[in-house]
Amino acid sequence: MFVITGFIMISCSDDNDSESEEEVADSTLIYGSWKYTFNAGGYQLINFHQDGTYVLEEVDDDGGHWMDHGFFQVNGNELILDIDDDDEVEDKEKYKIHKLTSSLLGIQLTHIYSYGKWESVFEGSKDEQILLFKKVNN
């Protein structure tokens, strides 16, 4: 399963945040490679392919390596990852896209789908955790 705890999250206050500040341009901008670098030196690299598949690679600061893959879809400001982890349980993750430009992808995990139902990861919290990925030139 996509390891959420591996992300270092950026906490954003809701003082000046509003729905109108979200920037979701053309959803085809998501195609390509995106990198998030951890403060400790590791990184996550996610590749979104035009055939609707993705590959996620994580390398931590001590050289540990982990990979994940599956299918994705973008609907407006929603990104859904359908994780192909070879077990019989359907695992999905739903993200809110806060920013999608040619160089930046800002996403927030909102729900996890497991054992047949969606569950909120924030349980009513007002704090938003946004991950900011930068486009990688291939």
PDB file of C-alpha atoms in Angstrom:
ATOM      1  CA  MET A   1       0.000   0.000   0.000  1.00  0.00           C
ATOM      2  CA  PHE A   2       1.114   3.522  -0.782  1.00  0.00           C
ATOM      3  CA  VAL A   3       2.998   4.597   2.330  1.00  0.00           C
ATOM      4  CA  ILE A   4       1.603   7.930   3.393  1.00  0.00           C
ATOM      5  CA  THR A   5       3.855   8.194   6.413  1.00  0.00           C
ATOM      6  CA  GLY A   6       6.817   8.326   4.044  1.00  0.00           C
ATOM      7  CA  PHE A   7       5.755  11.786   2.954  1.00  0.00           C
ATOM      8  CA  ILE A   8       6.966  14.798   4.831  1.00  0.00           C
ATOM      9  CA  MET A   9       3.948  17.011   4.882  1.00  0.00           C
ATOM     10  CA  ILE A  10       3.707  20.747   4.727  1.00  0.00           C
ATOM     11  CA  SER A  11       1.101  22.133   7.074  1.00  0.00           C
ATOM     12  CA  CYS A  12      -0.934  25.020   5.780  1.00  0.00           C
ATOM     13  CA  SER A  13      -3.041  27.248   7.942  1.00  0.00           C
ATOM     14  CA  ASP A  14      -6.523  28.067   6.779  1.00  0.00           C
ATOM     15  CA  ASP A  15      -6.102  31.806   7.477  1.00  0.00           C
ATOM     16  CA  ASN A  16      -5.977  32.807   3.817  1.00  0.00           C
ATOM     17  CA  ASP A  17      -6.764  29.510   2.130  1.00  0.00           C
ATOM     18  CA  SER A  18      -9.903  29.308   0.064  1.00  0.00           C
ATOM     19  CA  GLU A  19     -11.305  27.096  -2.628  1.00  0.00           C
ATOM     20  CA  SER A  20     -10.788  29.895  -5.170  1.00  0.00           C
ATOM     21  CA  GLU A  21      -7.021  29.865  -4.524  1.00  0.00           C
ATOM     22  CA  GLU A  22      -6.676  26.300  -5.777  1.00  0.00           C
ATOM     23  CA  GLU A  23      -5.036  26.093  -9.152  1.00  0.00           C
ATOM     24  CA  VAL A  24      -6.006  23.139 -11.308  1.00  0.00           C
ATOM     25  CA  ALA A  25      -5.218  23.796 -14.928  1.00  0.00           C
ATOM     26  CA  ASP A  26      -5.382  21.278 -17.763  1.00  0.00           C
ATOM     27  CA  SER A  27      -5.461  17.794 -16.178  1.00  0.00           C
ATOM     28  CA  THR A  28      -3.141  16.460 -18.910  1.00  0.00           C
ATOM     29  CA  LEU A  29      -0.346  18.416 -17.204  1.00  0.00           C
ATOM     30  CA  ILE A  30      -0.152  15.554 -14.699  1.00  0.00           C
ATOM     31  CA  TYR A  31       1.540  13.284 -17.259  1.00  0.00           C
ATOM     32  CA  GLY A  32       5.249  12.882 -16.622  1.00  0.00           C
ATOM     33  CA  SER A  33       7.564  12.572 -13.629  1.00  0.00           C
ATOM     34  CA  TRP A  34       7.118  14.426 -10.327  1.00  0.00           C
ATOM     35  CA  LYS A  35       9.589  14.504  -7.435  1.00  0.00           C
ATOM     36  CA  TYR A  36       9.162  15.278  -3.750  1.00  0.00           C
ATOM     37  CA  THR A  37      12.425  15.620  -1.790  1.00  0.00           C
ATOM     38  CA  PHE A  38      12.454  14.867   1.930  1.00  0.00           C
ATOM     39  CA  ASN A  39      14.309  17.201   4.296  1.00  0.00           C
ATOM     40  CA  ALA A  40      16.448  14.243   5.393  1.00  0.00           C
ATOM     41  CA  GLY A  41      17.714  13.593   1.872  1.00  0.00           C
ATOM     42  CA  GLY A  42      15.432  10.923   0.435  1.00  0.00           C
ATOM     43  CA  TYR A  43      12.776  11.440  -2.215  1.00  0.00           C
ATOM     44  CA  GLN A  44       9.630  10.152  -3.843  1.00  0.00           C
ATOM     45  CA  LEU A  45       9.329  10.029  -7.608  1.00  0.00           C
ATOM     46  CA  ILE A  46       5.958   9.375  -9.227  1.00  0.00           C
ATOM     47  CA  ASN A  47       5.466   8.882 -12.948  1.00  0.00           C
ATOM     48  CA  PHE A  48       2.004   9.348 -14.446  1.00  0.00           C
ATOM     49  CA  HIS A  49       1.689   7.708 -17.868  1.00  0.00           C
ATOM     50  CA  GLN A  50      -0.801   8.585 -20.605  1.00  0.00           C
ATOM     51  CA  ASP A  51      -2.217   5.031 -20.516  1.00  0.00           C
ATOM     52  CA  GLY A  52      -3.608   5.750 -17.011  1.00  0.00           C
ATOM     53  CA  THR A  53      -0.919   3.926 -15.056  1.00  0.00           C
ATOM     54  CA  TYR A  54       1.512   5.264 -12.477  1.00  0.00           C
ATOM     55  CA  VAL A  55       4.731   4.083 -10.849  1.00  0.00           C
ATOM     56  CA  LEU A  56       5.850   5.430  -7.476  1.00  0.00           C
ATOM     57  CA  GLU A  57       9.410   5.025  -6.237  1.00  0.00           C
ATOM     58  CA  GLU A  58      10.644   6.033  -2.802  1.00  0.00           C
ATOM     59  CA  VAL A  59      14.271   6.213  -1.729  1.00  0.00           C
ATOM     60  CA  ASP A  60      14.908   7.142   1.884  1.00  0.00           C
ATOM     61  CA  ASP A  61      17.952   8.948   3.239  1.00  0.00           C
ATOM     62  CA  ASP A  62      19.744   5.717   4.193  1.00  0.00           C
ATOM     63  CA  GLY A  63      19.339   4.143   0.736  1.00  0.00           C
ATOM     64  CA  GLY A  64      16.215   2.091   1.391  1.00  0.00           C
ATOM     65  CA  HIS A  65      14.134   1.622  -1.752  1.00  0.00           C
ATOM     66  CA  TRP A  66      10.419   0.942  -2.246  1.00  0.00           C
ATOM     67  CA  MET A  67       8.160   0.882  -5.334  1.00  0.00           C
ATOM     68  CA  ASP A  68       4.414   0.906  -5.954  1.00  0.00           C
ATOM     69  CA  HIS A  69       2.299   0.975  -9.099  1.00  0.00           C
ATOM     70  CA  GLY A  70      -1.269   0.927 -10.334  1.00  0.00           C
ATOM     71  CA  PHE A  71      -3.817   3.048 -12.165  1.00  0.00           C
ATOM     72  CA  PHE A  72      -4.834   6.670 -11.704  1.00  0.00           C
ATOM     73  CA  GLN A  73      -7.568   9.031 -12.767  1.00  0.00           C
ATOM     74  CA  VAL A  74      -8.045  12.780 -12.517  1.00  0.00           C
ATOM     75  CA  ASN A  75     -11.556  14.187 -12.183  1.00  0.00           C
ATOM     76  CA  GLY A  76     -11.508  17.971 -11.759  1.00  0.00           C
ATOM     77  CA  ASN A  77      -9.470  18.624  -8.629  1.00  0.00           C
ATOM     78  CA  GLU A  78      -9.512  14.974  -7.531  1.00  0.00           C
ATOM     79  CA  LEU A  79      -6.729  12.435  -8.104  1.00  0.00           C
ATOM     80  CA  ILE A  80      -7.456   8.773  -7.396  1.00  0.00           C
ATOM     81  CA  LEU A  81      -4.676   6.182  -7.211  1.00  0.00           C
ATOM     82  CA  ASP A  82      -5.826   2.563  -7.578  1.00  0.00           C
ATOM     83  CA  ILE A  83      -2.978   0.574  -6.057  1.00  0.00           C
ATOM     84  CA  ASP A  84      -2.049  -2.722  -7.716  1.00  0.00           C
ATOM     85  CA  ASP A  85      -0.473  -4.571  -4.801  1.00  0.00           C
ATOM     86  CA  ASP A  86      -1.279  -8.158  -5.776  1.00  0.00           C
ATOM     87  CA  ASP A  87      -3.563  -8.856  -2.834  1.00  0.00           C
ATOM     88  CA  GLU A  88      -7.304  -9.464  -2.978  1.00  0.00           C
ATOM     89  CA  VAL A  89      -8.219  -6.225  -1.205  1.00  0.00           C
ATOM     90  CA  GLU A  90      -8.947  -3.244  -3.450  1.00  0.00           C
ATOM     91  CA  ASP A  91      -6.810  -0.349  -2.201  1.00  0.00           C
ATOM     92  CA  LYS A  92      -7.253   3.216  -3.433  1.00  0.00           C
ATOM     93  CA  GLU A  93      -6.235   6.663  -2.272  1.00  0.00           C
ATOM     94  CA  LYS A  94      -8.037   9.911  -3.040  1.00  0.00           C
ATOM     95  CA  TYR A  95      -6.177  13.217  -3.182  1.00  0.00           C
ATOM     96  CA  LYS A  96      -7.392  16.765  -3.578  1.00  0.00           C
ATOM     97  CA  ILE A  97      -5.338  18.609  -6.193  1.00  0.00           C
ATOM     98  CA  HIS A  98      -4.552  22.087  -4.867  1.00  0.00           C
ATOM     99  CA  LYS A  99      -2.143  23.027  -7.646  1.00  0.00           C
ATOM    100  CA  LEU A 100      -1.394  21.528 -11.041  1.00  0.00           C
ATOM    101  CA  THR A 101       0.808  23.515 -13.362  1.00  0.00           C
ATOM    102  CA  SER A 102       3.525  22.589 -15.817  1.00  0.00           C
ATOM    103  CA  SER A 103       6.074  22.635 -12.969  1.00  0.00           C
ATOM    104  CA  LEU A 104       4.212  22.024  -9.656  1.00  0.00           C
ATOM    105  CA  LEU A 105       1.782  19.436  -8.304  1.00  0.00           C
ATOM    106  CA  GLY A 106       0.301  20.118  -4.861  1.00  0.00           C
ATOM    107  CA  ILE A 107      -1.868  17.308  -3.478  1.00  0.00           C
ATOM    108  CA  GLN A 108      -3.579  16.489  -0.197  1.00  0.00           C
ATOM    109  CA  LEU A 109      -4.572  12.953   0.807  1.00  0.00           C
ATOM    110  CA  THR A 110      -8.248  13.038   1.807  1.00  0.00           C
ATOM    111  CA  HIS A 111      -9.555   9.447   1.754  1.00  0.00           C
ATOM    112  CA  ILE A 112      -8.355   5.845   1.719  1.00  0.00           C
ATOM    113  CA  TYR A 113     -10.473   3.084   0.170  1.00  0.00           C
ATOM    114  CA  SER A 114     -10.067  -0.324   1.720  1.00  0.00           C
ATOM    115  CA  TYR A 115     -12.331  -3.256   2.410  1.00  0.00           C
ATOM    116  CA  GLY A 116     -15.101  -1.774   0.276  1.00  0.00           C
ATOM    117  CA  LYS A 117     -15.446   1.750   1.660  1.00  0.00           C
ATOM    118  CA  TRP A 118     -13.886   5.223   1.607  1.00  0.00           C
ATOM    119  CA  GLU A 119     -12.575   6.549   4.923  1.00  0.00           C
ATOM    120  CA  SER A 120     -11.521  10.127   5.600  1.00  0.00           C
ATOM    121  CA  VAL A 121      -7.947  10.547   6.761  1.00  0.00           C
ATOM    122  CA  PHE A 122      -8.649  13.837   8.509  1.00  0.00           C
ATOM    123  CA  GLU A 123     -11.786  12.929  10.448  1.00  0.00           C
ATOM    124  CA  GLY A 124     -12.993  16.538  10.492  1.00  0.00           C
ATOM    125  CA  SER A 125      -9.616  18.206  11.007  1.00  0.00           C
ATOM    126  CA  LYS A 126      -9.331  21.733   9.603  1.00  0.00           C
ATOM    127  CA  ASP A 127      -5.589  21.386   9.059  1.00  0.00           C
ATOM    128  CA  GLU A 128      -4.651  20.652   5.480  1.00  0.00           C
ATOM    129  CA  GLN A 129      -1.545  18.631   4.701  1.00  0.00           C
ATOM    130  CA  ILE A 130      -0.298  19.452   1.200  1.00  0.00           C
ATOM    131  CA  LEU A 131       2.568  17.672  -0.573  1.00  0.00           C
ATOM    132  CA  LEU A 132       4.349  19.781  -3.173  1.00  0.00           C
ATOM    133  CA  PHE A 133       5.979  17.851  -6.033  1.00  0.00           C
ATOM    134  CA  LYS A 134       8.168  19.437  -8.709  1.00  0.00           C
ATOM    135  CA  LYS A 135       8.137  18.354 -12.350  1.00  0.00           C
ATOM    136  CA  VAL A 136      11.234  16.400 -13.380  1.00  0.00           C
ATOM    137  CA  ASN A 137      12.525  16.864 -16.916  1.00  0.00           C
ATOM    138  CA  ASN A 138      13.110  13.516 -18.590  1.00  0.00           C
TER     139      ASN A 138
END
